[in-house]
Short mmCIF file of C-alpha atoms and ligand atoms in Angstrom, two decimals:
data_model
loop_
_atom_site.label_atom_id
_atom_site.label_comp_id
_atom_site.label_asym_id
_atom_site.label_seq_id
_atom_site.Cartn_x
_atom_site.Cartn_y
_atom_site.Cartn_z
CA MET A 972 23.19 -23.34 16.37
CA GLN A 973 19.91 -21.15 15.98
CA LEU A 974 20.23 -18.92 13.27
CA HIS A 975 18.57 -15.62 12.98
CA ASN A 976 18.28 -14.27 9.61
CA PHE A 977 18.58 -10.65 9.16
CA ASN A 978 18.71 -10.96 5.57
CA SER A 979 17.99 -7.61 3.51
CA GLY A 980 16.14 -9.68 0.47
CA PRO A 981 15.58 -12.55 -0.34
CA ALA A 982 14.50 -12.32 3.23
CA ILE A 983 13.32 -14.64 6.21
CA LEU A 984 9.51 -15.92 5.49
CA PRO A 985 7.17 -17.72 8.29
CA LYS A 986 8.39 -20.96 9.11
CA GLU A 987 4.76 -22.12 8.11
CA VAL A 988 4.82 -20.71 4.57
CA LEU A 989 7.93 -22.52 3.99
CA ASP A 990 6.12 -25.82 5.17
CA GLN A 991 3.03 -24.97 2.78
CA ALA A 992 5.38 -24.05 0.11
CA ALA A 993 7.43 -27.51 0.62
CA ALA A 994 4.02 -29.47 0.87
CA ALA A 995 2.84 -27.63 -2.60
CA ILE A 996 5.68 -28.86 -4.54
CA HIS A 997 4.56 -32.39 -4.16
CA ASP A 998 0.85 -31.87 -3.51
CA PHE A 999 -0.90 -28.78 -4.59
CA ASN A 1000 -4.07 -28.77 -2.75
CA ASN A 1001 -4.50 -32.47 -3.31
CA THR A 1002 -4.39 -32.21 -6.91
CA GLY A 1003 -2.05 -34.87 -6.88
CA LEU A 1004 0.32 -32.53 -9.03
CA SER A 1005 3.04 -29.95 -7.88
CA ILE A 1006 2.35 -26.31 -8.05
CA LEU A 1007 5.27 -26.35 -10.23
CA GLU A 1008 3.19 -28.51 -12.70
CA ILE A 1009 0.00 -27.05 -13.33
CA GLY A 1010 -0.52 -25.00 -16.45
CA HIS A 1011 -1.15 -21.07 -15.21
CA ARG A 1012 -4.27 -20.96 -16.89
CA THR A 1013 -6.17 -23.50 -15.36
CA SER A 1014 -9.07 -22.81 -12.45
CA TRP A 1015 -6.63 -23.94 -10.08
CA PHE A 1016 -4.09 -21.48 -10.54
CA VAL A 1017 -6.66 -18.82 -11.78
CA ASP A 1018 -8.10 -18.80 -7.92
CA VAL A 1019 -4.39 -18.45 -6.31
CA VAL A 1020 -4.03 -15.20 -8.70
CA GLU A 1021 -7.96 -14.12 -7.70
CA GLU A 1022 -7.48 -14.94 -3.86
CA ALA A 1023 -3.97 -13.23 -3.87
CA LYS A 1024 -5.43 -10.03 -5.64
CA ALA A 1025 -8.49 -9.81 -3.23
CA THR A 1026 -6.04 -10.65 -0.32
CA VAL A 1027 -4.35 -7.47 -1.22
CA LYS A 1028 -7.28 -5.50 -1.36
CA ARG A 1029 -8.48 -6.10 1.48
CA LEU A 1030 -5.22 -5.55 3.13
CA MET A 1031 -4.81 -2.29 1.56
CA ASN A 1032 -8.19 -1.46 2.20
CA ILE A 1033 -8.50 -0.03 -1.39
CA GLY A 1034 -11.76 -0.36 -4.00
CA GLU A 1035 -12.42 -1.11 -7.34
CA ASP A 1036 -10.82 2.03 -8.42
CA TYR A 1037 -7.36 -0.14 -8.11
CA GLU A 1038 -6.01 -3.05 -9.92
CA VAL A 1039 -3.70 -5.64 -8.35
CA LEU A 1040 -1.12 -7.20 -11.00
CA PHE A 1041 1.79 -9.77 -10.44
CA LEU A 1042 4.54 -9.26 -12.74
CA GLN A 1043 8.46 -9.98 -13.37
CA GLY A 1044 11.48 -8.27 -13.96
CA GLY A 1045 11.54 -7.06 -10.09
CA ALA A 1046 11.05 -3.77 -8.79
CA THR A 1047 14.50 -2.61 -11.25
CA MET A 1048 12.05 -3.39 -14.04
CA GLN A 1049 9.41 -0.59 -12.87
CA PHE A 1050 11.95 1.91 -12.57
CA MET A 1051 11.32 1.97 -16.77
CA GLN A 1052 7.85 0.42 -16.80
CA VAL A 1053 6.30 3.22 -14.93
CA PRO A 1054 7.67 6.21 -16.83
CA MET A 1055 7.03 4.23 -19.88
CA ASN A 1056 3.28 4.06 -19.34
CA LEU A 1057 3.16 7.44 -17.64
CA LEU A 1058 5.55 9.65 -18.77
CA ASP A 1059 6.40 11.53 -22.37
CA GLU A 1060 7.99 14.44 -23.63
CA ASN A 1061 4.92 16.58 -23.06
CA GLY A 1062 5.02 15.98 -18.91
CA MET A 1063 7.51 15.91 -15.86
CA ALA A 1064 8.05 13.31 -13.70
CA ALA A 1065 9.24 14.63 -9.75
CA ILE A 1066 11.59 11.84 -8.26
CA CYS A 1067 12.77 11.76 -4.58
CA ASP A 1068 16.65 10.39 -4.65
CA ASN A 1069 17.01 9.57 -1.32
CA GLY A 1070 19.58 6.58 -2.13
CA VAL A 1071 20.48 3.75 -4.36
CA TRP A 1072 17.24 2.51 -5.04
CA GLY A 1073 15.65 5.84 -5.88
CA ASN A 1074 18.75 7.02 -7.82
CA LYS A 1075 17.92 4.20 -10.39
CA ALA A 1076 14.81 5.30 -10.77
CA VAL A 1077 15.86 8.84 -11.84
CA SER A 1078 18.43 7.47 -14.14
CA ALA A 1079 15.47 4.86 -15.64
CA ALA A 1080 13.06 7.81 -16.22
CA LYS A 1081 15.13 9.98 -18.26
CA LEU A 1082 15.02 7.46 -20.90
CA PHE A 1083 11.13 8.32 -21.44
CA GLY A 1084 10.76 12.21 -20.59
CA PRO A 1085 11.72 15.16 -18.30
CA VAL A 1086 12.97 14.40 -14.95
CA THR A 1087 13.52 16.89 -12.08
CA VAL A 1088 14.81 15.40 -8.94
CA VAL A 1089 12.92 17.28 -6.30
CA ALA A 1090 14.73 15.55 -3.63
CA ASP A 1091 18.19 14.70 -2.91
CA SER A 1092 19.56 13.81 0.52
CA SER A 1093 23.00 13.00 -0.80
CA ASP A 1094 24.16 16.19 0.96
CA LYS A 1095 24.17 14.41 4.45
CA LYS A 1096 25.02 10.72 3.24
CA HIS A 1097 20.92 10.18 2.61
CA THR A 1098 20.58 10.13 6.59
CA TYR A 1099 17.34 11.73 6.27
CA ILE A 1100 14.61 12.38 4.27
CA LYS A 1101 13.92 15.68 2.88
CA LYS A 1102 10.18 16.41 2.86
CA ASP A 1103 9.54 20.03 1.82
CA LEU A 1104 9.06 19.14 -1.80
CA GLU A 1105 8.49 21.98 -4.72
CA LEU A 1106 7.06 19.92 -7.37
CA PRO A 1107 7.74 21.81 -11.23
CA ALA A 1108 4.75 22.99 -13.57
CA GLY A 1109 3.53 20.05 -15.56
CA THR A 1110 4.86 17.34 -13.28
CA ARG A 1111 2.92 14.32 -14.09
CA TYR A 1112 3.68 12.27 -11.26
CA LEU A 1113 5.57 12.38 -7.87
CA HIS A 1114 7.91 8.89 -7.08
CA ILE A 1115 9.12 7.80 -3.79
CA THR A 1116 10.91 5.37 -2.29
CA THR A 1117 8.65 4.68 0.82
CA ASN A 1118 11.62 2.67 2.39
CA ASN A 1119 15.21 3.06 1.75
CA THR A 1120 16.68 -0.35 2.02
CA VAL A 1121 20.24 0.47 1.72
CA GLU A 1122 20.20 3.83 3.72
CA GLY A 1123 17.48 2.86 6.48
CA THR A 1124 15.45 5.76 6.25
CA GLN A 1125 11.83 5.47 5.49
CA TRP A 1126 8.77 7.78 5.02
CA HIS A 1127 6.61 8.08 8.25
CA GLN A 1128 4.30 10.53 6.63
CA TYR A 1129 3.77 10.76 3.02
CA PRO A 1130 3.92 13.79 1.09
CA GLN A 1131 0.90 15.69 0.27
CA VAL A 1132 0.58 16.57 -3.43
CA ASN A 1133 -2.20 17.30 -5.82
CA VAL A 1134 -0.43 15.14 -8.42
CA PRO A 1135 -0.77 11.41 -8.77
CA LEU A 1136 1.71 9.91 -5.93
CA ILE A 1137 3.90 6.88 -6.95
CA GLY A 1138 5.08 4.42 -4.33
CA ASP A 1139 8.30 2.05 -4.30
CA MET A 1140 7.17 -0.17 -1.56
CA SER A 1141 9.44 -2.75 -1.97
CA SER A 1142 11.47 -3.15 1.57
CA ASP A 1143 8.14 -2.02 3.63
CA VAL A 1144 4.76 -2.76 1.81
CA PHE A 1145 2.65 -4.63 4.60
CA CYS A 1146 5.08 -3.61 7.40
CA ARG A 1147 1.90 -1.30 8.77
CA PRO A 1148 -1.23 -0.26 8.23
CA THR A 1149 -0.73 3.19 5.75
CA GLU A 1150 -2.59 5.57 3.69
CA PHE A 1151 -2.22 2.79 0.60
CA LYS A 1152 -4.83 5.08 -1.17
CA LYS A 1153 -2.55 8.09 -1.10
CA PHE A 1154 -0.89 6.37 -3.75
CA ASP A 1155 -2.00 6.17 -7.39
CA LEU A 1156 0.60 3.76 -8.08
CA ILE A 1157 2.46 1.27 -5.73
CA TYR A 1158 4.78 -1.40 -6.81
CA ALA A 1159 7.04 -4.00 -4.30
CA GLY A 1160 9.22 -6.69 -5.29
CA ALA A 1161 7.81 -9.74 -2.86
CA GLN A 1162 11.31 -11.10 -1.64
CA LYS A 1163 11.54 -8.61 1.08
CA ASN A 1164 8.51 -8.45 3.22
CA MET A 1165 5.77 -10.81 1.19
CA GLY A 1166 7.34 -13.68 -0.33
CA ALA A 1167 10.04 -15.01 -2.94
CA ALA A 1168 11.80 -13.84 -5.67
CA GLY A 1169 10.37 -13.52 -9.01
CA VAL A 1170 7.19 -11.82 -9.00
CA THR A 1171 6.64 -8.05 -7.98
CA MET A 1172 3.13 -6.90 -7.44
CA VAL A 1173 2.02 -3.47 -8.87
CA VAL A 1174 -1.25 -2.05 -7.62
CA VAL A 1175 -2.40 0.89 -9.81
CA LYS A 1176 -5.58 3.20 -10.37
CA LYS A 1177 -7.04 2.54 -13.78
CA SER A 1178 -7.80 5.86 -14.56
CA LEU A 1179 -3.97 6.74 -14.53
CA LEU A 1180 -3.52 4.45 -17.18
CA GLY A 1181 -3.46 5.06 -21.20
CA LYS A 1182 -2.65 8.90 -21.54
CA VAL A 1183 1.04 8.62 -22.78
CA ASN A 1184 1.90 9.37 -26.53
CA ARG A 1185 4.07 6.36 -27.28
CA LYS A 1186 3.50 2.86 -28.34
CA ILE A 1187 4.08 0.24 -25.33
CA PRO A 1188 4.90 -3.30 -25.95
CA ALA A 1189 2.28 -5.30 -24.97
CA ILE A 1190 4.35 -7.16 -21.95
CA LEU A 1191 5.11 -3.59 -20.83
CA ASP A 1192 1.63 -2.37 -21.08
CA TYR A 1193 -0.19 -2.18 -17.56
CA LEU A 1194 -3.28 -2.10 -19.24
CA LYS A 1195 -2.81 -5.25 -21.24
CA HIS A 1196 -1.80 -6.98 -18.10
CA ILE A 1197 -5.38 -5.73 -16.48
CA GLU A 1198 -7.20 -6.82 -19.53
CA ALA A 1199 -5.42 -10.05 -19.09
CA GLY A 1200 -6.01 -10.58 -15.33
CA SER A 1201 -1.98 -10.94 -14.73
CA LEU A 1202 -2.10 -13.74 -17.10
CA LEU A 1203 -0.77 -11.91 -20.40
CA ASN A 1204 2.05 -14.63 -20.27
CA THR A 1205 3.11 -17.67 -18.06
CA PRO A 1206 3.44 -15.87 -15.03
CA PRO A 1207 5.87 -16.96 -11.74
CA VAL A 1208 3.31 -19.29 -10.70
CA PHE A 1209 5.64 -20.84 -7.56
CA SER A 1210 6.41 -16.90 -6.44
CA ILE A 1211 2.87 -15.82 -6.75
CA TYR A 1212 1.89 -18.84 -4.59
CA VAL A 1213 4.29 -18.03 -2.13
CA SER A 1214 3.14 -14.68 -1.94
CA LEU A 1215 -0.43 -15.89 -1.57
CA LEU A 1216 0.79 -17.76 1.13
CA THR A 1217 2.32 -14.73 2.95
CA LEU A 1218 -0.45 -12.75 2.48
CA ARG A 1219 -2.89 -15.32 4.21
CA TRP A 1220 -0.25 -15.39 7.16
CA ILE A 1221 -0.46 -11.64 7.47
CA GLU A 1222 -4.41 -11.55 7.88
CA LYS A 1223 -4.14 -14.76 10.17
CA GLU A 1224 -1.51 -13.21 12.27
CA GLY A 1225 -4.13 -10.09 12.98
CA GLY A 1226 -3.43 -8.05 9.80
CA LEU A 1227 -1.29 -4.83 9.45
CA VAL A 1228 -2.06 -3.67 13.06
CA GLU A 1229 -0.47 -6.88 14.46
CA MET A 1230 2.72 -6.19 11.68
CA GLU A 1231 2.89 -2.70 12.88
CA LYS A 1232 2.84 -3.63 16.83
CA ARG A 1233 5.28 -6.16 16.08
CA ASN A 1234 7.74 -4.57 13.98
CA GLN A 1235 7.56 -1.35 16.24
CA GLU A 1236 8.63 -3.44 19.20
CA LYS A 1237 11.48 -4.85 17.38
CA ALA A 1238 12.69 -1.47 15.72
CA ASN A 1239 12.22 -0.11 19.44
CA LEU A 1240 14.62 -2.32 21.10
CA LEU A 1241 17.49 -2.47 18.55
CA TYR A 1242 17.45 1.26 18.16
CA THR A 1243 17.17 1.98 22.10
CA THR A 1244 19.99 -0.37 22.45
CA ILE A 1245 22.37 1.27 19.74
CA ASP A 1246 21.42 4.54 21.24
CA ALA A 1247 22.56 3.27 24.57
CA HIS A 1248 26.28 2.30 23.63
CA PRO A 1249 28.61 4.72 22.72
CA ALA A 1250 30.45 2.07 20.79
CA PHE A 1251 27.71 2.06 17.99
CA TYR A 1252 26.17 4.88 16.68
CA CYS A 1253 23.29 5.39 14.17
CA PRO A 1254 23.31 8.33 11.86
CA ILE A 1255 20.10 8.37 10.76
CA GLU A 1256 17.63 11.12 11.43
CA LYS A 1257 15.60 10.08 14.29
CA GLU A 1258 12.26 10.77 13.13
CA ASP A 1259 13.29 9.07 9.53
CA ARG A 1260 14.79 5.77 10.92
CA SER A 1261 13.27 2.94 9.10
CA ILE A 1262 11.74 0.17 11.48
CA MET A 1263 12.61 -2.55 8.39
CA ASN A 1264 16.03 -1.77 7.70
CA ALA A 1265 18.71 -0.46 10.43
CA VAL A 1266 21.66 0.89 9.66
CA PHE A 1267 24.37 1.86 11.58
CA PHE A 1268 28.02 1.92 12.72
CA LEU A 1269 30.85 1.25 15.18
CA THR A 1270 32.03 4.11 16.56
CA ASP A 1271 35.57 2.53 15.91
CA PRO A 1272 35.42 1.33 12.51
CA THR A 1273 38.62 -0.98 13.08
CA LYS A 1274 36.21 -2.92 15.70
CA GLU A 1275 33.62 -3.68 12.66
CA ALA A 1276 35.38 -6.81 11.92
CA ALA A 1277 35.35 -7.95 14.97
CA PHE A 1278 31.70 -7.61 15.64
CA LEU A 1279 30.92 -9.10 12.24
CA ALA A 1280 33.25 -12.25 12.86
CA LEU A 1281 31.14 -12.18 16.59
CA CYS A 1282 27.85 -11.97 14.68
CA LYS A 1283 29.21 -15.07 12.56
CA GLN A 1284 29.68 -17.20 15.59
CA HIS A 1285 26.39 -16.67 17.06
CA GLY A 1286 24.38 -17.37 13.84
CA MET A 1287 23.68 -13.80 13.23
CA ILE A 1288 22.86 -14.14 9.18
CA GLY A 1289 23.01 -10.84 6.47
CA VAL A 1290 24.01 -8.14 8.74
CA LYS A 1291 26.98 -6.64 6.97
CA GLY A 1292 26.06 -3.08 5.42
CA TYR A 1293 25.67 -2.93 1.83
CA ARG A 1294 28.76 -2.52 -0.23
CA THR A 1295 28.49 1.38 -0.97
CA VAL A 1296 27.57 2.08 2.65
CA GLY A 1297 29.47 -0.38 5.06
CA GLY A 1298 28.78 -0.62 8.68
CA ILE A 1299 25.94 -3.05 9.95
CA ARG A 1300 22.61 -3.64 8.62
CA VAL A 1301 19.77 -5.29 10.43
CA SER A 1302 16.79 -6.18 8.34
CA MET A 1303 13.40 -6.90 10.49
CA TYR A 1304 10.76 -7.76 7.90
CA ASN A 1305 7.40 -9.28 9.34
CA ALA A 1306 8.30 -12.67 9.72
CA LEU A 1307 11.59 -11.99 11.74
CA PRO A 1308 10.64 -12.99 15.58
CA LEU A 1309 11.36 -10.77 18.38
CA SER A 1310 13.52 -12.83 20.09
CA SER A 1311 16.04 -12.73 16.93
CA VAL A 1312 16.04 -9.11 18.01
CA GLN A 1313 16.92 -9.73 21.48
CA ALA A 1314 19.80 -12.34 20.54
CA PHE A 1315 21.58 -9.49 18.54
CA CYS A 1316 20.73 -6.79 21.15
CA ASP A 1317 22.28 -9.48 23.64
CA LEU A 1318 25.29 -9.65 21.23
CA MET A 1319 25.79 -6.08 20.90
CA ASN A 1320 25.29 -5.70 25.01
CA ASP A 1321 28.46 -8.07 25.66
CA PHE A 1322 30.46 -6.85 22.78
CA SER A 1323 30.20 -3.20 23.90
C1 PLP B 1242 15.41 -4.54 -3.23
C2 PLP B 1242 14.70 -3.19 -4.08
C3 PLP B 1242 15.04 -2.98 -5.08
C4 PLP B 1242 15.34 -4.08 -6.71
O1 PLP B 1242 14.71 -4.80 -6.28
P1 PLP B 1242 14.73 -5.99 -7.69
O2 PLP B 1242 13.99 -7.08 -7.20
O3 PLP B 1242 15.84 -6.56 -7.02
O4 PLP B 1242 14.77 -5.48 -9.03
C5 PLP B 1242 14.08 -1.57 -5.76
N1 PLP B 1242 13.65 -0.61 -4.78
C6 PLP B 1242 13.86 -1.05 -3.67
C7 PLP B 1242 13.02 -0.22 -2.71
C8 PLP B 1242 14.36 -2.20 -2.86
O5 PLP B 1242 14.43 -2.57 -1.42
#
């Protein structure tokens, strides 16, 4: 049976990326060695890191004032590494809490300095994005989650602010051309839209750093990682390589313009189908719906188990909603083909 992989993360990767990664496990670039067996300071691997950084910069269309890092600890570590490097008792972090991940960013930042939650969409169960933000005096930076993976909302137009903007782009980086330059720091765990688990990309403006009144352990200090070229200690060599293969694939397929075209087509098809059938409903404000993760429900919740069983029977993987949200979640990252969304919509039509 053909499987359709709608996993929210770790998630689907392009078949050719998997083939290339598998080949490199046996023989990396005709070295006769596995990618798992080479030193991270060899020119072979330094070339991998440099090409990955350069590709990120090309895709984001950002200049020399930005640095690209490949770190460990997941996006979850960025929830604390960002405030550790940027916030102290003299400043204020403004954070948008639009769901599970933004909420965790708030809790972690509070350990390092004052925090103001400038938007909280829990009044409507996080089914929308609150966009009129009032930043308190002394705001050091504004943190947003560009795509709320669990709740199914996405910022389609970033807030216009006069403080540094920080974006958790874990689940929508490289899904479309976007104003990356509006951000002073972007981070993304690789396992959703750009590779395998184990590496987190951080893109940061160097001018933002070195200003807090605190000693920072070297391993958590962005400046130390920049000085060391992402090779402060042993990095996740294989995960970085899989990200490079995925970044190459994005460019080869036509870059972010092409990714957006495909992602928009998939999302349009799915949301149109949901809206067409009274058996299903999507509670998310239309203008805030995510093109990466669609969250929706069965109008009659007693039918949900039957629908999920039907999905399983037809090879639809990973469509059960997040444990605290319930319902259905269909993740449509870059590598997911339109044919999988079509197959899912056919199933919805039949069920309906
Ligand atoms: C998945 C996710 C995270 C958590 O990522 P980890 O790599 O598990 O730490 C954080 N933010 C967003 C938006 C996510 O989608």
